[in-house]
Amino acid sequence: MKRSLEKNRGMFTVMLLMVFTATACSSGSNNSYTVIHTIDANSGSEKQATHQKFTIGIVPKVMGISYFNVAEEGAMEAADDLNVNVIYEGPPIADAAKQIKVIRRLINIPVDAIAISANDPEKLLPIMLEAKSKGIKVITWDADTLPEGRELFVNMVETESLGRHLLDTLAWNTEEKGEYAIMTGALSASNQNEWIKWIRQQQREYYPKMKLVDIVATDDDPQKAYETAKQLLVEHPKLSGIIGNSSVSPPAAAQAVREARKTSQVKVVGLSTPNLMRDYLKDGSAQMATLWSPKKLGYLTIVLAKNLLEGKPPYDGDDIYNVGHIRVNGDTVIMGEPLDFTAENVDQYDF
C-alpha cells in the first residue's frame, strides 16, 4: 500500500513537471515571436518609429536673391506648421554643377525628400535618379527637370498663359510695335525657356509689328543683369521694350533705363517681386511687374513633399492651408494665377 502511494505520488510529480515544461516552452515561443515582430525593419510600427519627423531638403537655383529668400520664409513656416525638419540650401550662383554638389550633400545626410528648382533639366538627371534609387522622394519646384527624375513638379502658374501674358504686358505699353529684348536667367532653365517659347508664339500670332531682337542671360546675378541691360541699350538703340523673365532682370533693366534717361522710349516689364520693383514702377522706369507669391510656393512645396512621404498624392481642387485651391494636371501641380503689380497697386503687397 505504501509503495503504491509513493508510486502514484511519483507519477503525479512527473506529470506536473511535463505540464510546467510544456507551458514554459509555449510561453517562451510566444515571447520570441513578439520580439521578432517588433524589430522587423519592414513592419509599419518600425517605420512610424523611425519617421516620426521627416527631413526635407529644398534646393533653390541660387541663394541670396530676394525671390528665393521669400520662398525660404514660406518653406520654414511650413516646417513649423507641419512638424518637419527643412534644410534650405542652394548654390552661391545659378550653376548646375554647384547645385549637384548641394543635392549630393542632402543625399548623404540623408533626407527623406528633396525638392529642386533645377538650373539644368538634363545635367541634374543622374543625381536625381541616384536619390530616387536610395528611396528618397524627389520632386521639382519653380523650375522643372526631365520627368523621369522626379515624381511631380510644383509649378507656380500655367506655363503657356504666363508666357503669353508677359508679351501682352509689354505690347500694352509699346502700342503693340517696336523692337524688344528678353533678359532671362540661365539659358538652360526649363521654365524660362518655356516662357520664352510662348512669348514668341504670342508675338507671331497677335503682334506682327513687334520684333524680338535679342535674348540674353543674366545667370540670376543682379550685377550681371545690370551690365547686360546697359549693353542692350547700347547695342539696340531702337529698342522699345525689355521683358525680364527672372526676378533680378526687371529691376536691373529699369535701373539701366533710368540712368540712360530712356524711360519714355524703353518700356520694362517682367517677373519680379513688388518690393524690388516698387520705386521703378512709381517713377516710370518700369511699367508692370508680374509674379505669384514665392512664399506660398515655398510653403506648398513642403506640404506636397510631406504628403508624398505619407503616401498622399496631390489631387485637383485640393484646398491647401495658407495657399488655396491647387490644380493638378498629370504630374504637375499648378499653384494659381499670376499677379500684376503697377504703380497704382504695388503698395498693397510686401514681399
Short mmCIF file of C-alpha atoms in Angstrom, two decimals:
data_model
loop_
_atom_site.label_atom_id
_atom_site.label_comp_id
_atom_site.label_asym_id
_atom_site.label_seq_id
_atom_site.Cartn_x
_atom_site.Cartn_y
_atom_site.Cartn_z
CA MET A 1 0.00 0.00 0.00
CA LYS A 2 2.76 2.40 0.95
CA ARG A 3 4.70 1.56 -2.24
CA SER A 4 1.55 2.12 -4.31
CA LEU A 5 1.05 5.60 -2.80
CA GLU A 6 4.69 6.51 -3.36
CA LYS A 7 4.47 5.22 -6.94
CA ASN A 8 1.33 7.31 -7.62
CA ARG A 9 2.90 10.35 -5.98
CA GLY A 10 5.96 9.97 -8.19
CA MET A 11 3.86 9.70 -11.34
CA PHE A 12 1.89 12.82 -10.36
CA THR A 13 5.14 14.76 -9.90
CA VAL A 14 6.37 13.73 -13.35
CA MET A 15 3.06 14.84 -14.87
CA LEU A 16 3.35 18.25 -13.17
CA LEU A 17 6.87 18.67 -14.50
CA MET A 18 5.71 17.80 -18.01
CA VAL A 19 2.88 20.33 -17.84
CA PHE A 20 5.19 23.04 -16.46
CA THR A 21 7.81 22.38 -19.14
CA ALA A 22 5.25 22.48 -21.93
CA THR A 23 3.81 25.70 -20.61
CA ALA A 24 7.24 27.29 -20.30
CA CYS A 25 8.15 26.31 -23.84
CA SER A 26 4.85 27.65 -25.13
CA SER A 27 5.35 30.93 -23.28
CA GLY A 28 8.94 31.27 -24.49
CA SER A 29 7.79 30.65 -28.06
CA ASN A 30 5.18 33.40 -27.82
CA ASN A 31 7.68 35.87 -26.37
CA SER A 32 10.19 35.08 -29.09
CA TYR A 33 7.60 35.71 -31.84
CA THR A 34 6.64 39.03 -30.30
CA VAL A 35 10.23 40.27 -30.17
CA ILE A 36 10.87 39.30 -33.80
CA HIS A 37 7.71 41.13 -34.91
CA THR A 38 8.58 44.37 -33.13
CA ILE A 39 12.11 44.66 -34.58
CA ASP A 40 11.11 43.72 -38.13
CA ALA A 41 12.55 46.54 -40.26
CA ASN A 42 9.69 46.15 -42.72
CA SER A 43 6.93 46.49 -40.17
CA GLY A 44 4.67 49.53 -40.08
CA SER A 45 5.39 50.13 -36.40
CA GLU A 46 9.13 50.36 -37.05
CA LYS A 47 8.64 52.83 -39.91
CA GLN A 48 6.46 55.02 -37.75
CA ALA A 49 9.07 54.94 -35.01
CA THR A 50 11.94 55.96 -37.28
CA HIS A 51 9.99 58.54 -39.28
CA GLN A 52 8.19 60.44 -36.58
CA LYS A 53 9.69 63.63 -38.02
CA PHE A 54 10.61 63.80 -41.71
CA THR A 55 13.59 65.73 -43.04
CA ILE A 56 13.04 67.53 -46.35
CA GLY A 57 15.75 69.22 -48.38
CA ILE A 58 14.67 72.12 -50.60
CA VAL A 59 17.15 73.38 -53.20
CA PRO A 60 16.72 76.78 -54.92
CA LYS A 61 18.52 77.73 -58.13
CA VAL A 62 20.68 80.17 -56.20
CA MET A 63 20.96 81.54 -52.68
CA GLY A 64 20.86 85.19 -51.68
CA ILE A 65 18.36 86.77 -54.10
CA SER A 66 15.06 88.21 -52.92
CA TYR A 67 12.78 85.75 -54.73
CA PHE A 68 14.36 82.65 -53.19
CA ASN A 69 14.75 84.34 -49.81
CA VAL A 70 10.98 84.81 -49.67
CA ALA A 71 10.42 81.21 -50.83
CA GLU A 72 12.63 80.10 -47.94
CA GLU A 73 10.39 82.00 -45.50
CA GLY A 74 7.40 80.03 -46.76
CA ALA A 75 9.25 76.72 -46.55
CA MET A 76 10.32 77.36 -42.96
CA GLU A 77 6.81 78.42 -41.98
CA ALA A 78 5.53 75.12 -43.37
CA ALA A 79 8.22 73.27 -41.42
CA ASP A 80 6.87 74.74 -38.17
CA ASP A 81 3.23 74.10 -39.08
CA LEU A 82 3.80 70.51 -40.20
CA ASN A 83 6.44 69.47 -37.65
CA VAL A 84 9.08 68.51 -40.23
CA ASN A 85 12.77 69.34 -40.49
CA VAL A 86 13.59 71.50 -43.52
CA ILE A 87 17.08 72.09 -44.89
CA TYR A 88 17.07 75.01 -47.35
CA GLU A 89 20.35 75.00 -49.26
CA GLY A 90 21.40 76.07 -52.73
CA PRO A 91 24.48 77.08 -54.74
CA PRO A 92 26.03 80.57 -54.45
CA ILE A 93 25.49 81.10 -58.18
CA ALA A 94 22.97 79.63 -60.62
CA ASP A 95 25.17 76.76 -61.75
CA ALA A 96 24.15 73.12 -62.35
CA ALA A 97 27.47 71.63 -61.19
CA LYS A 98 27.33 73.52 -57.88
CA GLN A 99 23.67 72.54 -57.46
CA ILE A 100 24.61 68.87 -57.92
CA LYS A 101 27.08 69.17 -55.02
CA VAL A 102 24.29 70.51 -52.79
CA ILE A 103 21.98 67.65 -53.76
CA ARG A 104 24.71 65.09 -53.04
CA ARG A 105 25.19 66.53 -49.54
CA LEU A 106 21.46 66.15 -48.91
CA ILE A 107 21.54 62.55 -50.16
CA ASN A 108 24.38 61.76 -47.77
CA ILE A 109 22.67 63.24 -44.69
CA PRO A 110 20.25 61.52 -45.66
CA VAL A 111 16.99 63.38 -46.13
CA ASP A 112 13.60 61.75 -46.72
CA ALA A 113 12.68 64.02 -49.65
CA ILE A 114 14.37 66.57 -51.92
CA ALA A 115 12.64 69.41 -53.78
CA ILE A 116 14.76 71.01 -56.52
CA SER A 117 14.42 74.18 -58.60
CA ALA A 118 16.52 72.91 -61.48
CA ASN A 119 19.22 75.01 -63.12
CA ASP A 120 19.59 72.45 -65.90
CA PRO A 121 16.98 69.75 -66.64
CA GLU A 122 19.44 67.29 -68.20
CA LYS A 123 22.60 67.73 -66.12
CA LEU A 124 20.69 67.19 -62.87
CA LEU A 125 19.02 63.99 -64.02
CA PRO A 126 21.73 61.47 -62.91
CA ILE A 127 21.94 62.82 -59.34
CA MET A 128 18.14 62.90 -59.08
CA LEU A 129 17.92 59.28 -60.24
CA GLU A 130 20.58 58.38 -57.68
CA ALA A 131 18.50 59.98 -54.93
CA LYS A 132 15.42 58.06 -56.06
CA SER A 133 17.39 54.78 -56.06
CA LYS A 134 18.18 55.36 -52.39
CA GLY A 135 14.49 55.66 -51.51
CA ILE A 136 14.41 59.47 -51.32
CA LYS A 137 11.29 61.15 -52.68
CA VAL A 138 12.32 63.63 -55.39
CA ILE A 139 10.17 66.49 -56.68
CA THR A 140 10.84 69.73 -58.54
CA TRP A 141 9.52 73.20 -57.80
CA ASP A 142 9.78 76.56 -59.59
CA ALA A 143 11.83 75.04 -62.48
CA ASP A 144 11.30 71.51 -63.74
CA THR A 145 13.66 68.80 -64.94
CA LEU A 146 13.12 65.71 -67.10
CA PRO A 147 10.04 63.86 -65.82
CA GLU A 148 11.86 60.59 -65.12
CA GLY A 149 13.96 62.38 -62.50
CA ARG A 150 11.08 63.31 -60.19
CA GLU A 151 7.61 62.32 -59.01
CA LEU A 152 5.91 65.67 -59.55
CA PHE A 153 6.57 69.29 -60.45
CA VAL A 154 5.23 72.13 -58.30
CA ASN A 155 4.59 74.90 -60.84
CA MET A 156 3.66 78.45 -59.95
CA VAL A 157 1.30 79.15 -62.85
CA GLU A 158 0.31 77.57 -66.14
CA THR A 159 3.31 77.96 -68.46
CA GLU A 160 1.58 78.96 -71.68
CA SER A 161 -0.67 81.51 -70.01
CA LEU A 162 2.27 83.17 -68.28
CA GLY A 163 4.44 83.41 -71.38
CA ARG A 164 1.66 84.90 -73.45
CA HIS A 165 0.74 87.29 -70.65
CA LEU A 166 4.29 88.63 -70.37
CA LEU A 167 4.28 89.61 -74.04
CA ASP A 168 0.84 91.17 -73.62
CA THR A 169 2.05 93.39 -70.77
CA LEU A 170 4.83 94.75 -72.97
CA ALA A 171 2.56 95.21 -76.00
CA TRP A 172 0.09 97.23 -73.92
CA ASN A 173 2.90 99.70 -73.18
CA THR A 174 4.57 99.93 -76.62
CA GLU A 175 1.49 100.45 -78.78
CA GLU A 176 1.97 96.87 -80.00
CA LYS A 177 5.04 97.68 -82.08
CA GLY A 178 8.83 98.05 -81.99
CA GLU A 179 11.92 96.05 -81.13
CA TYR A 180 12.18 94.22 -77.82
CA ALA A 181 14.67 92.02 -75.98
CA ILE A 182 14.32 89.29 -73.36
CA MET A 183 16.56 89.08 -70.30
CA THR A 184 16.43 85.52 -68.98
CA GLY A 185 18.18 83.79 -66.08
CA ALA A 186 20.13 80.75 -67.21
CA LEU A 187 19.86 79.69 -70.84
CA SER A 188 19.40 76.11 -69.63
CA ALA A 189 16.48 76.84 -67.24
CA SER A 190 13.48 74.84 -68.47
CA ASN A 191 10.79 77.09 -67.01
CA GLN A 192 12.25 80.26 -68.51
CA ASN A 193 12.75 78.60 -71.89
CA GLU A 194 9.10 77.56 -71.90
CA TRP A 195 8.01 81.13 -71.14
CA ILE A 196 10.21 82.40 -73.97
CA LYS A 197 8.63 79.90 -76.34
CA TRP A 198 5.16 81.23 -75.56
CA ILE A 199 6.31 84.87 -75.63
CA ARG A 200 7.48 84.31 -79.19
CA GLN A 201 4.33 82.41 -80.11
CA GLN A 202 2.13 85.20 -78.78
CA GLN A 203 4.07 87.77 -80.75
CA ARG A 204 3.79 85.78 -84.00
CA GLU A 205 0.05 85.32 -83.57
CA TYR A 206 -1.04 88.73 -82.32
CA TYR A 207 1.68 91.38 -82.63
CA PRO A 208 3.19 91.36 -86.14
CA LYS A 209 4.66 94.86 -85.69
CA MET A 210 6.81 93.76 -82.75
CA LYS A 211 10.25 92.19 -83.30
CA LEU A 212 12.39 90.16 -80.89
CA VAL A 213 16.00 91.30 -81.45
CA ASP A 214 17.91 89.64 -78.59
CA ILE A 215 17.77 87.08 -75.77
CA VAL A 216 20.47 87.49 -73.14
CA ALA A 217 21.31 85.51 -69.99
CA THR A 218 21.94 87.03 -66.55
CA ASP A 219 22.55 83.78 -64.62
CA ASP A 220 20.28 85.25 -61.93
CA ASP A 221 23.08 87.58 -60.89
CA PRO A 222 21.87 91.17 -60.14
CA GLN A 223 25.15 92.83 -61.16
CA LYS A 224 25.42 90.83 -64.36
CA ALA A 225 21.78 91.65 -65.13
CA TYR A 226 22.51 95.37 -64.73
CA GLU A 227 25.58 95.25 -67.00
CA THR A 228 23.63 93.19 -69.55
CA ALA A 229 20.78 95.70 -69.59
CA LYS A 230 23.16 98.61 -70.19
CA GLN A 231 24.74 96.68 -73.06
CA LEU A 232 21.33 96.02 -74.62
CA LEU A 233 20.58 99.73 -74.69
CA VAL A 234 23.87 100.41 -76.49
CA GLU A 235 23.66 97.55 -78.98
CA HIS A 236 19.99 98.17 -79.85
CA PRO A 237 19.43 101.94 -79.99
CA LYS A 238 15.91 101.47 -81.41
CA LEU A 239 14.84 99.20 -78.56
CA SER A 240 11.26 99.80 -77.42
CA GLY A 241 10.99 97.30 -74.59
CA ILE A 242 12.61 94.72 -72.34
CA ILE A 243 10.96 91.64 -70.82
CA GLY A 244 12.76 90.20 -67.81
CA ASN A 245 11.73 86.64 -67.02
CA SER A 246 13.85 86.14 -63.90
CA SER A 247 13.38 88.19 -60.75
CA VAL A 248 16.68 90.09 -60.97
CA SER A 249 16.19 91.17 -64.60
CA PRO A 250 13.34 93.74 -64.48
CA PRO A 251 14.86 95.89 -61.69
CA ALA A 252 18.25 95.78 -63.42
CA ALA A 253 16.69 96.78 -66.74
CA ALA A 254 14.69 99.56 -65.09
CA GLN A 255 17.82 100.92 -63.40
CA ALA A 256 19.70 100.95 -66.71
CA VAL A 257 16.78 102.66 -68.49
CA ARG A 258 16.52 105.26 -65.73
CA GLU A 259 20.23 106.08 -65.87
CA ALA A 260 20.16 106.28 -69.69
CA ARG A 261 17.18 108.66 -69.47
CA LYS A 262 15.19 106.45 -71.81
CA THR A 263 12.06 105.93 -69.70
CA SER A 264 9.87 107.42 -72.43
CA GLN A 265 11.38 105.19 -75.11
CA VAL A 266 12.12 101.80 -73.49
CA LYS A 267 9.38 100.07 -71.50
CA VAL A 268 10.24 97.45 -68.89
CA VAL A 269 8.04 94.57 -67.76
CA GLY A 270 8.63 91.08 -66.42
CA LEU A 271 8.76 88.73 -63.46
CA SER A 272 9.90 90.23 -60.18
CA THR A 273 8.77 90.96 -56.64
CA PRO A 274 6.83 94.13 -55.76
CA ASN A 275 9.49 95.16 -53.25
CA LEU A 276 12.23 95.05 -55.88
CA MET A 277 10.11 96.94 -58.41
CA ARG A 278 8.26 99.47 -56.26
CA ASP A 279 10.47 102.51 -56.88
CA TYR A 280 10.85 101.79 -60.59
CA LEU A 281 7.11 101.41 -61.08
CA LYS A 282 6.42 104.66 -59.26
CA ASP A 283 8.92 106.76 -61.22
CA GLY A 284 8.03 105.24 -64.59
CA SER A 285 11.30 103.37 -65.18
CA ALA A 286 9.21 100.19 -65.33
CA GLN A 287 5.60 99.75 -66.34
CA MET A 288 4.50 96.43 -64.88
CA ALA A 289 5.84 93.53 -62.82
CA THR A 290 4.21 90.13 -62.72
CA LEU A 291 4.66 87.35 -60.18
CA TRP A 292 2.99 84.91 -57.83
CA SER A 293 3.69 84.62 -54.11
CA PRO A 294 7.11 82.92 -53.72
CA LYS A 295 6.31 82.49 -50.04
CA LYS A 296 3.23 80.43 -50.90
CA LEU A 297 5.29 78.45 -53.39
CA GLY A 298 7.84 77.53 -50.72
CA TYR A 299 5.05 76.61 -48.33
CA LEU A 300 3.22 74.49 -50.90
CA THR A 301 6.39 72.63 -51.86
CA ILE A 302 6.95 71.43 -48.30
CA VAL A 303 3.29 70.47 -47.88
CA LEU A 304 3.32 68.34 -51.04
CA ALA A 305 6.67 66.73 -50.18
CA LYS A 306 5.39 65.69 -46.74
CA ASN A 307 2.15 64.41 -48.22
CA LEU A 308 4.08 62.22 -50.67
CA LEU A 309 6.13 60.79 -47.81
CA GLU A 310 2.86 59.87 -46.14
CA GLY A 311 1.52 58.25 -49.30
CA LYS A 312 -0.89 61.08 -50.15
CA PRO A 313 -0.51 62.34 -53.75
CA PRO A 314 -1.97 65.75 -54.71
CA TYR A 315 -5.39 65.97 -56.32
CA ASP A 316 -7.13 68.59 -58.41
CA GLY A 317 -9.01 71.16 -56.37
CA ASP A 318 -7.30 70.32 -53.08
CA ASP A 319 -7.54 73.27 -50.68
CA ILE A 320 -4.09 73.74 -49.15
CA TYR A 321 -3.88 75.76 -45.94
CA ASN A 322 -2.06 79.08 -46.49
CA VAL A 323 -2.09 78.54 -50.27
CA GLY A 324 -5.61 77.93 -51.57
CA HIS A 325 -7.02 75.57 -54.18
CA ILE A 326 -4.44 73.91 -56.41
CA ARG A 327 -4.82 72.43 -59.87
CA VAL A 328 -3.28 69.11 -60.88
CA ASN A 329 -2.53 68.25 -64.49
CA GLY A 330 -0.88 64.83 -64.70
CA ASP A 331 2.34 65.03 -62.71
CA THR A 332 2.26 68.83 -62.49
CA VAL A 333 0.73 70.86 -59.66
CA ILE A 334 -0.25 74.42 -60.55
CA MET A 335 -0.41 76.78 -57.60
CA GLY A 336 -2.59 79.54 -59.08
CA GLU A 337 -2.74 82.64 -61.25
CA PRO A 338 -0.10 85.39 -61.55
CA LEU A 339 -0.42 88.86 -60.03
CA ASP A 340 0.35 92.10 -61.87
CA PHE A 341 1.96 94.96 -59.94
CA THR A 342 1.69 98.56 -61.16
CA ALA A 343 2.41 101.98 -59.70
CA GLU A 344 -1.21 102.10 -58.53
CA ASN A 345 -1.35 98.80 -56.60
CA VAL A 346 2.24 97.91 -55.69
CA ASP A 347 1.95 99.28 -52.15
CA GLN A 348 -0.71 96.67 -51.40
CA TYR A 349 1.99 93.97 -51.45
CA ASP A 350 5.04 93.35 -49.31
CA PHE A 351 7.37 90.59 -50.49
#
